[in-house]
Structure formats: C-alpha cells, structure tokens
Amino acid sequence: MNNHVRELRGDQGWSQADLAERLDVSRQTVNAIETGKYDPSLPLAFKIAALFGRPIESIFDPGA
C-alpha cells in the first residue's frame, strides 16, 4: 500500500520520532509505514488521518 505519510510529516516539519510520539508508536513503526513495509491497523490509520486532518483515502492508496 502506498501512502503520503512521509510527505505530510515533512510538511509539518516533524521528524519520524516526533510523529511517533504523537501517534504513541515507535519511530521504527513510522519508518516501516513510510517505506511500505508495514500497513497500519485501521485504528492507527484513523489516528494518522485525524492528526493530519485528512481523510484516510487521501493518505493511503490501497490500489498500489
């Protein structure tokens, strides 16, 4: 699954550690999501979407 987490995080000027802290996950989890090695759980995907104020489908692309 492709996603725009890295770009959205960069737009905020946050490091992976900053985002991880806001999401209550490890920095390694953020890295794995950004590189496409890990698809977040549905609750985590909703948390990411809420944090960035965007719909889930604008952040995650399941078709790719």
N, CA, C and O atoms as a Maestro MAE file, in Angstrom:
{
 s_m_m2io_version
 :::
 2.0.0
}

f_m_ct {
 s_m_title
 :::
 protein
 m_atom[256] {
  # First column is atom index #
  i_m_mmod_type
  r_m_x_coord
  r_m_y_coord
  r_m_z_coord
  i_m_residue_number
  s_m_chain_name
  s_m_pdb_residue_name
  s_m_pdb_atom_name
  i_m_atomic_number
  :::
  1 25 0.841 -1.167 0.000 1 A "MET " " N  " 7
  2 3 0.000 0.000 0.000 1 A "MET " " CA " 6
  3 2 0.893 1.240 0.000 1 A "MET " " C  " 6
  4 15 1.771 1.384 0.851 1 A "MET " " O  " 8
  5 25 0.665 2.117 -0.945 2 A "ASN " " N  " 7
  6 3 1.391 3.387 -0.969 2 A "ASN " " CA " 6
  7 2 0.722 4.371 -0.026 2 A "ASN " " C  " 6
  8 15 -0.475 4.276 0.249 2 A "ASN " " O  " 8
  9 25 1.513 5.318 0.466 3 A "ASN " " N  " 7
  10 3 0.933 6.322 1.350 3 A "ASN " " CA " 6
  11 2 1.715 7.629 1.239 3 A "ASN " " C  " 6
  12 15 2.792 7.684 0.646 3 A "ASN " " O  " 8
  13 25 1.146 8.665 1.819 4 A "HIS " " N  " 7
  14 3 1.742 10.002 1.775 4 A "HIS " " CA " 6
  15 2 2.191 10.472 3.154 4 A "HIS " " C  " 6
  16 15 2.303 11.674 3.397 4 A "HIS " " O  " 8
  17 25 2.444 9.539 4.046 5 A "VAL " " N  " 7
  18 3 2.812 9.893 5.418 5 A "VAL " " CA " 6
  19 2 4.112 10.693 5.456 5 A "VAL " " C  " 6
  20 15 4.204 11.700 6.159 5 A "VAL " " O  " 8
  21 25 5.104 10.251 4.709 6 A "ARG " " N  " 7
  22 3 6.396 10.956 4.722 6 A "ARG " " CA " 6
  23 2 6.237 12.410 4.273 6 A "ARG " " C  " 6
  24 15 6.792 13.320 4.889 6 A "ARG " " O  " 8
  25 25 5.478 12.619 3.200 7 A "GLU " " N  " 7
  26 3 5.279 13.973 2.694 7 A "GLU " " CA " 6
  27 2 4.513 14.837 3.702 7 A "GLU " " C  " 6
  28 15 4.865 15.993 3.935 7 A "GLU " " O  " 8
  29 25 3.473 14.265 4.288 8 A "LEU " " N  " 7
  30 3 2.676 15.017 5.260 8 A "LEU " " CA " 6
  31 2 3.503 15.343 6.502 8 A "LEU " " C  " 6
  32 15 3.412 16.443 7.047 8 A "LEU " " O  " 8
  33 25 4.302 14.387 6.938 9 A "ARG " " N  " 7
  34 3 5.181 14.619 8.082 9 A "ARG " " CA " 6
  35 2 6.180 15.720 7.764 9 A "ARG " " C  " 6
  36 15 6.418 16.601 8.590 9 A "ARG " " O  " 8
  37 25 6.759 15.677 6.584 10 A "GLY " " N  " 7
  38 3 7.716 16.697 6.164 10 A "GLY " " CA " 6
  39 2 7.087 18.078 6.089 10 A "GLY " " C  " 6
  40 15 7.712 19.074 6.454 10 A "GLY " " O  " 8
  41 25 5.847 18.135 5.614 11 A "ASP " " N  " 7
  42 3 5.145 19.417 5.534 11 A "ASP " " CA " 6
  43 2 4.983 20.055 6.916 11 A "ASP " " C  " 6
  44 15 4.952 21.279 7.045 11 A "ASP " " O  " 8
  45 25 4.882 19.220 7.933 12 A "GLN " " N  " 7
  46 3 4.738 19.711 9.306 12 A "GLN " " CA " 6
  47 2 6.092 20.029 9.952 12 A "GLN " " C  " 6
  48 15 6.153 20.657 11.008 12 A "GLN " " O  " 8
  49 25 7.172 19.588 9.305 13 A "GLY " " N  " 7
  50 3 8.498 19.792 9.873 13 A "GLY " " CA " 6
  51 2 8.797 18.843 11.027 13 A "GLY " " C  " 6
  52 15 9.626 19.139 11.887 13 A "GLY " " O  " 8
  53 25 8.114 17.696 11.037 14 A "TRP " " N  " 7
  54 3 8.284 16.728 12.111 14 A "TRP " " CA " 6
  55 2 9.286 15.653 11.704 14 A "TRP " " C  " 6
  56 15 9.358 15.270 10.536 14 A "TRP " " O  " 8
  57 25 10.047 15.176 12.662 15 A "SER " " N  " 7
  58 3 10.904 14.010 12.453 15 A "SER " " CA " 6
  59 2 10.040 12.757 12.618 15 A "SER " " C  " 6
  60 15 8.894 12.834 13.060 15 A "SER " " O  " 8
  61 25 10.602 11.612 12.259 16 A "GLN " " N  " 7
  62 3 9.874 10.367 12.493 16 A "GLN " " CA " 6
  63 2 9.590 10.189 13.983 16 A "GLN " " C  " 6
  64 15 8.524 9.702 14.362 16 A "GLN " " O  " 8
  65 25 10.541 10.583 14.823 17 A "ALA " " N  " 7
  66 3 10.350 10.464 16.273 17 A "ALA " " CA " 6
  67 2 9.215 11.371 16.753 17 A "ALA " " C  " 6
  68 15 8.436 10.985 17.624 17 A "ALA " " O  " 8
  69 25 9.123 12.574 16.183 18 A "ASP " " N  " 7
  70 3 8.033 13.489 16.544 18 A "ASP " " CA " 6
  71 2 6.677 12.870 16.211 18 A "ASP " " C  " 6
  72 15 5.757 12.880 17.028 18 A "ASP " " O  " 8
  73 25 6.575 12.334 15.001 19 A "LEU " " N  " 7
  74 3 5.313 11.721 14.584 19 A "LEU " " CA " 6
  75 2 5.006 10.502 15.441 19 A "LEU " " C  " 6
  76 15 3.863 10.303 15.852 19 A "LEU " " O  " 8
  77 25 6.006 9.698 15.709 20 A "ALA " " N  " 7
  78 3 5.809 8.501 16.532 20 A "ALA " " CA " 6
  79 2 5.267 8.874 17.902 20 A "ALA " " C  " 6
  80 15 4.366 8.214 18.419 20 A "ALA " " O  " 8
  81 25 5.806 9.917 18.480 21 A "GLU " " N  " 7
  82 3 5.341 10.356 19.801 21 A "GLU " " CA " 6
  83 2 3.882 10.797 19.747 21 A "GLU " " C  " 6
  84 15 3.101 10.475 20.643 21 A "GLU " " O  " 8
  85 25 3.516 11.524 18.712 22 A "ARG " " N  " 7
  86 3 2.134 11.991 18.571 22 A "ARG " " CA " 6
  87 2 1.154 10.832 18.364 22 A "ARG " " C  " 6
  88 15 -0.009 10.908 18.758 22 A "ARG " " O  " 8
  89 25 1.647 9.761 17.737 23 A "LEU " " N  " 7
  90 3 0.790 8.603 17.453 23 A "LEU " " CA " 6
  91 2 0.887 7.520 18.521 23 A "LEU " " C  " 6
  92 15 0.140 6.542 18.487 23 A "LEU " " O  " 8
  93 25 1.803 7.692 19.467 24 A "ASP " " N  " 7
  94 3 2.045 6.702 20.514 24 A "ASP " " CA " 6
  95 2 2.478 5.353 19.929 24 A "ASP " " C  " 6
  96 15 1.995 4.294 20.328 24 A "ASP " " O  " 8
  97 25 3.408 5.432 18.967 25 A "VAL " " N  " 7
  98 3 4.027 4.241 18.378 25 A "VAL " " CA " 6
  99 2 5.542 4.464 18.365 25 A "VAL " " C  " 6
  100 15 6.017 5.544 18.716 25 A "VAL " " O  " 8
  101 25 6.289 3.450 17.962 26 A "SER " " N  " 7
  102 3 7.741 3.598 17.892 26 A "SER " " CA " 6
  103 2 8.150 4.313 16.601 26 A "SER " " C  " 6
  104 15 7.399 4.344 15.627 26 A "SER " " O  " 8
  105 25 9.343 4.880 16.616 27 A "ARG " " N  " 7
  106 3 9.876 5.506 15.405 27 A "ARG " " CA " 6
  107 2 10.030 4.461 14.308 27 A "ARG " " C  " 6
  108 15 9.850 4.761 13.128 27 A "ARG " " O  " 8
  109 25 10.363 3.236 14.699 28 A "GLN " " N  " 7
  110 3 10.512 2.155 13.721 28 A "GLN " " CA " 6
  111 2 9.186 1.858 13.023 28 A "GLN " " C  " 6
  112 15 9.165 1.524 11.838 28 A "GLN " " O  " 8
  113 25 8.090 1.981 13.753 29 A "THR " " N  " 7
  114 3 6.768 1.783 13.141 29 A "THR " " CA " 6
  115 2 6.501 2.854 12.092 29 A "THR " " C  " 6
  116 15 6.021 2.555 10.998 29 A "THR " " O  " 8
  117 25 6.815 4.101 12.428 30 A "VAL " " N  " 7
  118 3 6.634 5.194 11.461 30 A "VAL " " CA " 6
  119 2 7.477 4.933 10.225 30 A "VAL " " C  " 6
  120 15 6.995 5.092 9.104 30 A "VAL " " O  " 8
  121 25 8.730 4.536 10.414 31 A "ASN " " N  " 7
  122 3 9.613 4.245 9.286 31 A "ASN " " CA " 6
  123 2 9.038 3.120 8.431 31 A "ASN " " C  " 6
  124 15 9.037 3.218 7.204 31 A "ASN " " O  " 8
  125 25 8.553 2.059 9.060 32 A "ALA " " N  " 7
  126 3 8.002 0.923 8.312 32 A "ALA " " CA " 6
  127 2 6.758 1.322 7.531 32 A "ALA " " C  " 6
  128 15 6.556 0.849 6.412 32 A "ALA " " O  " 8
  129 25 5.925 2.179 8.098 33 A "ILE " " N  " 7
  130 3 4.738 2.658 7.377 33 A "ILE " " CA " 6
  131 2 5.172 3.495 6.179 33 A "ILE " " C  " 6
  132 15 4.669 3.307 5.071 33 A "ILE " " O  " 8
  133 25 6.109 4.418 6.400 34 A "GLU " " N  " 7
  134 3 6.555 5.308 5.321 34 A "GLU " " CA " 6
  135 2 7.194 4.550 4.169 34 A "GLU " " C  " 6
  136 15 7.037 4.937 3.011 34 A "GLU " " O  " 8
  137 25 7.908 3.479 4.471 35 A "THR " " N  " 7
  138 3 8.597 2.719 3.415 35 A "THR " " CA " 6
  139 2 7.726 1.619 2.822 35 A "THR " " C  " 6
  140 15 8.161 0.896 1.926 35 A "THR " " O  " 8
  141 25 6.497 1.489 3.321 36 A "GLY " " N  " 7
  142 3 5.580 0.498 2.774 36 A "GLY " " CA " 6
  143 2 5.837 -0.916 3.256 36 A "GLY " " C  " 6
  144 15 5.284 -1.863 2.698 36 A "GLY " " O  " 8
  145 25 6.665 -1.082 4.278 37 A "LYS " " N  " 7
  146 3 6.950 -2.415 4.812 37 A "LYS " " CA " 6
  147 2 5.890 -2.865 5.804 37 A "LYS " " C  " 6
  148 15 5.825 -4.043 6.156 37 A "LYS " " O  " 8
  149 25 5.059 -1.928 6.257 38 A "TYR " " N  " 7
  150 3 4.030 -2.233 7.252 38 A "TYR " " CA " 6
  151 2 2.793 -1.416 6.928 38 A "TYR " " C  " 6
  152 15 2.871 -0.202 6.737 38 A "TYR " " O  " 8
  153 25 1.650 -2.089 6.867 39 A "ASP " " N  " 7
  154 3 0.370 -1.402 6.705 39 A "ASP " " CA " 6
  155 2 -0.212 -1.191 8.092 39 A "ASP " " C  " 6
  156 15 -0.348 -2.150 8.850 39 A "ASP " " O  " 8
  157 25 -0.557 0.038 8.440 40 A "PRO " " N  " 7
  158 3 -1.066 0.289 9.788 40 A "PRO " " CA " 6
  159 2 -2.420 -0.373 10.015 40 A "PRO " " C  " 6
  160 15 -3.181 -0.618 9.079 40 A "PRO " " O  " 8
  161 25 -2.692 -0.650 11.274 41 A "SER " " N  " 7
  162 3 -4.023 -1.151 11.642 41 A "SER " " CA " 6
  163 2 -5.048 -0.064 11.317 41 A "SER " " C  " 6
  164 15 -4.694 1.099 11.123 41 A "SER " " O  " 8
  165 25 -6.289 -0.447 11.262 42 A "LEU " " N  " 7
  166 3 -7.332 0.530 10.977 42 A "LEU " " CA " 6
  167 2 -7.388 1.629 12.042 42 A "LEU " " C  " 6
  168 15 -7.500 2.805 11.695 42 A "LEU " " O  " 8
  169 25 -7.313 1.274 13.338 43 A "PRO " " N  " 7
  170 3 -7.301 2.349 14.341 43 A "PRO " " CA " 6
  171 2 -6.108 3.299 14.173 43 A "PRO " " C  " 6
  172 15 -6.258 4.508 14.349 43 A "PRO " " O  " 8
  173 25 -4.935 2.770 13.837 44 A "LEU " " N  " 7
  174 3 -3.773 3.631 13.637 44 A "LEU " " CA " 6
  175 2 -3.941 4.484 12.388 44 A "LEU " " C  " 6
  176 15 -3.554 5.653 12.386 44 A "LEU " " O  " 8
  177 25 -4.505 3.925 11.337 45 A "ALA " " N  " 7
  178 3 -4.746 4.700 10.113 45 A "ALA " " CA " 6
  179 2 -5.703 5.867 10.400 45 A "ALA " " C  " 6
  180 15 -5.499 6.974 9.901 45 A "ALA " " O  " 8
  181 25 -6.740 5.618 11.197 46 A "PHE " " N  " 7
  182 3 -7.666 6.697 11.580 46 A "PHE " " CA " 6
  183 2 -6.942 7.750 12.408 46 A "PHE " " C  " 6
  184 15 -7.186 8.945 12.243 46 A "PHE " " O  " 8
  185 25 -6.058 7.315 13.294 47 A "LYS " " N  " 7
  186 3 -5.296 8.241 14.131 47 A "LYS " " CA " 6
  187 2 -4.388 9.128 13.275 47 A "LYS " " C  " 6
  188 15 -4.274 10.330 13.516 47 A "LYS " " O  " 8
  189 25 -3.747 8.525 12.277 48 A "ILE " " N  " 7
  190 3 -2.881 9.270 11.355 48 A "ILE " " CA " 6
  191 2 -3.717 10.292 10.586 48 A "ILE " " C  " 6
  192 15 -3.339 11.458 10.473 48 A "ILE " " O  " 8
  193 25 -4.852 9.844 10.061 49 A "ALA " " N  " 7
  194 3 -5.721 10.742 9.295 49 A "ALA " " CA " 6
  195 2 -6.202 11.912 10.155 49 A "ALA " " C  " 6
  196 15 -6.214 13.055 9.700 49 A "ALA " " O  " 8
  197 25 -6.595 11.626 11.391 50 A "ALA " " N  " 7
  198 3 -7.075 12.681 12.282 50 A "ALA " " CA " 6
  199 2 -5.955 13.665 12.611 50 A "ALA " " C  " 6
  200 15 -6.182 14.874 12.655 50 A "ALA " " O  " 8
  201 25 -4.751 13.152 12.842 51 A "LEU " " N  " 7
  202 3 -3.620 14.011 13.172 51 A "LEU " " CA " 6
  203 2 -3.330 15.001 12.051 51 A "LEU " " C  " 6
  204 15 -3.034 16.168 12.309 51 A "LEU " " O  " 8
  205 25 -3.415 14.538 10.811 52 A "PHE " " N  " 7
  206 3 -3.150 15.411 9.668 52 A "PHE " " CA " 6
  207 2 -4.401 16.122 9.155 52 A "PHE " " C  " 6
  208 15 -4.313 16.952 8.250 52 A "PHE " " O  " 8
  209 25 -5.568 15.804 9.728 53 A "GLY " " N  " 7
  210 3 -6.804 16.460 9.323 53 A "GLY " " CA " 6
  211 2 -7.211 16.150 7.903 53 A "GLY " " C  " 6
  212 15 -7.723 17.010 7.187 53 A "GLY " " O  " 8
  213 25 -6.978 14.895 7.493 54 A "ARG " " N  " 7
  214 3 -7.305 14.484 6.125 54 A "ARG " " CA " 6
  215 2 -8.036 13.159 6.151 54 A "ARG " " C  " 6
  216 15 -7.888 12.390 7.101 54 A "ARG " " O  " 8
  217 25 -8.827 12.877 5.118 55 A "PRO " " N  " 7
  218 3 -9.481 11.565 5.040 55 A "PRO " " CA " 6
  219 2 -8.443 10.460 4.827 55 A "PRO " " C  " 6
  220 15 -7.407 10.689 4.203 55 A "PRO " " O  " 8
  221 25 -8.718 9.294 5.336 56 A "ILE " " N  " 7
  222 3 -7.791 8.164 5.196 56 A "ILE " " CA " 6
  223 2 -7.429 7.931 3.741 56 A "ILE " " C  " 6
  224 15 -6.263 7.712 3.411 56 A "ILE " " O  " 8
  225 25 -8.432 7.979 2.866 57 A "GLU " " N  " 7
  226 3 -8.169 7.658 1.454 57 A "GLU " " CA " 6
  227 2 -7.282 8.685 0.762 57 A "GLU " " C  " 6
  228 15 -6.760 8.420 -0.321 57 A "GLU " " O  " 8
  229 25 -7.106 9.843 1.366 58 A "SER " " N  " 7
  230 3 -6.175 10.820 0.773 58 A "SER " " CA " 6
  231 2 -4.742 10.587 1.246 58 A "SER " " C  " 6
  232 15 -3.803 11.181 0.717 58 A "SER " " O  " 8
  233 25 -4.580 9.717 2.246 59 A "ILE " " N  " 7
  234 3 -3.248 9.418 2.774 59 A "ILE " " CA " 6
  235 2 -2.779 8.042 2.309 59 A "ILE " " C  " 6
  236 15 -1.610 7.868 1.964 59 A "ILE " " O  " 8
  237 25 -3.692 7.060 2.297 60 A "PHE " " N  " 7
  238 3 -3.342 5.701 1.939 60 A "PHE " " CA " 6
  239 2 -4.011 5.289 0.634 60 A "PHE " " C  " 6
  240 15 -5.193 5.561 0.420 60 A "PHE " " O  " 8
  241 25 -3.251 4.631 -0.235 61 A "ASP " " N  " 7
  242 3 -3.748 4.182 -1.529 61 A "ASP " " CA " 6
  243 2 -3.656 2.659 -1.583 61 A "ASP " " C  " 6
  244 15 -2.580 2.119 -1.839 61 A "ASP " " O  " 8
  245 25 -4.764 1.959 -1.346 62 A "PRO " " N  " 7
  246 3 -4.720 0.505 -1.305 62 A "PRO " " CA " 6
  247 2 -4.512 -0.144 -2.667 62 A "PRO " " C  " 6
  248 15 -4.142 -1.316 -2.745 62 A "PRO " " O  " 8
  249 25 -4.748 0.608 -3.744 63 A "GLY " " N  " 7
  250 3 -4.646 0.013 -5.074 63 A "GLY " " CA " 6
  251 2 -3.252 -0.073 -5.631 63 A "GLY " " C  " 6
  252 15 -3.058 -0.628 -6.713 63 A "GLY " " O  " 8
  253 25 -2.278 0.456 -4.930 64 A "ALA " " N  " 7
  254 3 -0.922 0.467 -5.477 64 A "ALA " " CA " 6
  255 2 -0.009 -0.435 -4.711 64 A "ALA " " C  " 6
  256 15 1.172 -0.543 -5.041 64 A "ALA " " O  " 8
  :::
 }
 m_bond[255] {
  # First column is bond index #
  i_m_from
  i_m_to
  i_m_order
  :::
  1 1 2 1
  2 2 3 1
  3 3 4 2
  4 3 5 1
  5 5 6 1
  6 6 7 1
  7 7 8 2
  8 7 9 1
  9 9 10 1
  10 10 11 1
  11 11 12 2
  12 11 13 1
  13 13 14 1
  14 14 15 1
  15 15 16 2
  16 15 17 1
  17 17 18 1
  18 18 19 1
  19 19 20 2
  20 19 21 1
  21 21 22 1
  22 22 23 1
  23 23 24 2
  24 23 25 1
  25 25 26 1
  26 26 27 1
  27 27 28 2
  28 27 29 1
  29 29 30 1
  30 30 31 1
  31 31 32 2
  32 31 33 1
  33 33 34 1
  34 34 35 1
  35 35 36 2
  36 35 37 1
  37 37 38 1
  38 38 39 1
  39 39 40 2
  40 39 41 1
  41 41 42 1
  42 42 43 1
  43 43 44 2
  44 43 45 1
  45 45 46 1
  46 46 47 1
  47 47 48 2
  48 47 49 1
  49 49 50 1
  50 50 51 1
  51 51 52 2
  52 51 53 1
  53 53 54 1
  54 54 55 1
  55 55 56 2
  56 55 57 1
  57 57 58 1
  58 58 59 1
  59 59 60 2
  60 59 61 1
  61 61 62 1
  62 62 63 1
  63 63 64 2
  64 63 65 1
  65 65 66 1
  66 66 67 1
  67 67 68 2
  68 67 69 1
  69 69 70 1
  70 70 71 1
  71 71 72 2
  72 71 73 1
  73 73 74 1
  74 74 75 1
  75 75 76 2
  76 75 77 1
  77 77 78 1
  78 78 79 1
  79 79 80 2
  80 79 81 1
  81 81 82 1
  82 82 83 1
  83 83 84 2
  84 83 85 1
  85 85 86 1
  86 86 87 1
  87 87 88 2
  88 87 89 1
  89 89 90 1
  90 90 91 1
  91 91 92 2
  92 91 93 1
  93 93 94 1
  94 94 95 1
  95 95 96 2
  96 95 97 1
  97 97 98 1
  98 98 99 1
  99 99 100 2
  100 99 101 1
  101 101 102 1
  102 102 103 1
  103 103 104 2
  104 103 105 1
  105 105 106 1
  106 106 107 1
  107 107 108 2
  108 107 109 1
  109 109 110 1
  110 110 111 1
  111 111 112 2
  112 111 113 1
  113 113 114 1
  114 114 115 1
  115 115 116 2
  116 115 117 1
  117 117 118 1
  118 118 119 1
  119 119 120 2
  120 119 121 1
  121 121 122 1
  122 122 123 1
  123 123 124 2
  124 123 125 1
  125 125 126 1
  126 126 127 1
  127 127 128 2
  128 127 129 1
  129 129 130 1
  130 130 131 1
  131 131 132 2
  132 131 133 1
  133 133 134 1
  134 134 135 1
  135 135 136 2
  136 135 137 1
  137 137 138 1
  138 138 139 1
  139 139 140 2
  140 139 141 1
  141 141 142 1
  142 142 143 1
  143 143 144 2
  144 143 145 1
  145 145 146 1
  146 146 147 1
  147 147 148 2
  148 147 149 1
  149 149 150 1
  150 150 151 1
  151 151 152 2
  152 151 153 1
  153 153 154 1
  154 154 155 1
  155 155 156 2
  156 155 157 1
  157 157 158 1
  158 158 159 1
  159 159 160 2
  160 159 161 1
  161 161 162 1
  162 162 163 1
  163 163 164 2
  164 163 165 1
  165 165 166 1
  166 166 167 1
  167 167 168 2
  168 167 169 1
  169 169 170 1
  170 170 171 1
  171 171 172 2
  172 171 173 1
  173 173 174 1
  174 174 175 1
  175 175 176 2
  176 175 177 1
  177 177 178 1
  178 178 179 1
  179 179 180 2
  180 179 181 1
  181 181 182 1
  182 182 183 1
  183 183 184 2
  184 183 185 1
  185 185 186 1
  186 186 187 1
  187 187 188 2
  188 187 189 1
  189 189 190 1
  190 190 191 1
  191 191 192 2
  192 191 193 1
  193 193 194 1
  194 194 195 1
  195 195 196 2
  196 195 197 1
  197 197 198 1
  198 198 199 1
  199 199 200 2
  200 199 201 1
  201 201 202 1
  202 202 203 1
  203 203 204 2
  204 203 205 1
  205 205 206 1
  206 206 207 1
  207 207 208 2
  208 207 209 1
  209 209 210 1
  210 210 211 1
  211 211 212 2
  212 211 213 1
  213 213 214 1
  214 214 215 1
  215 215 216 2
  216 215 217 1
  217 217 218 1
  218 218 219 1
  219 219 220 2
  220 219 221 1
  221 221 222 1
  222 222 223 1
  223 223 224 2
  224 223 225 1
  225 225 226 1
  226 226 227 1
  227 227 228 2
  228 227 229 1
  229 229 230 1
  230 230 231 1
  231 231 232 2
  232 231 233 1
  233 233 234 1
  234 234 235 1
  235 235 236 2
  236 235 237 1
  237 237 238 1
  238 238 239 1
  239 239 240 2
  240 239 241 1
  241 241 242 1
  242 242 243 1
  243 243 244 2
  244 243 245 1
  245 245 246 1
  246 246 247 1
  247 247 248 2
  248 247 249 1
  249 249 250 1
  250 250 251 1
  251 251 252 2
  252 251 253 1
  253 253 254 1
  254 254 255 1
  255 255 256 2
  :::
 }
}
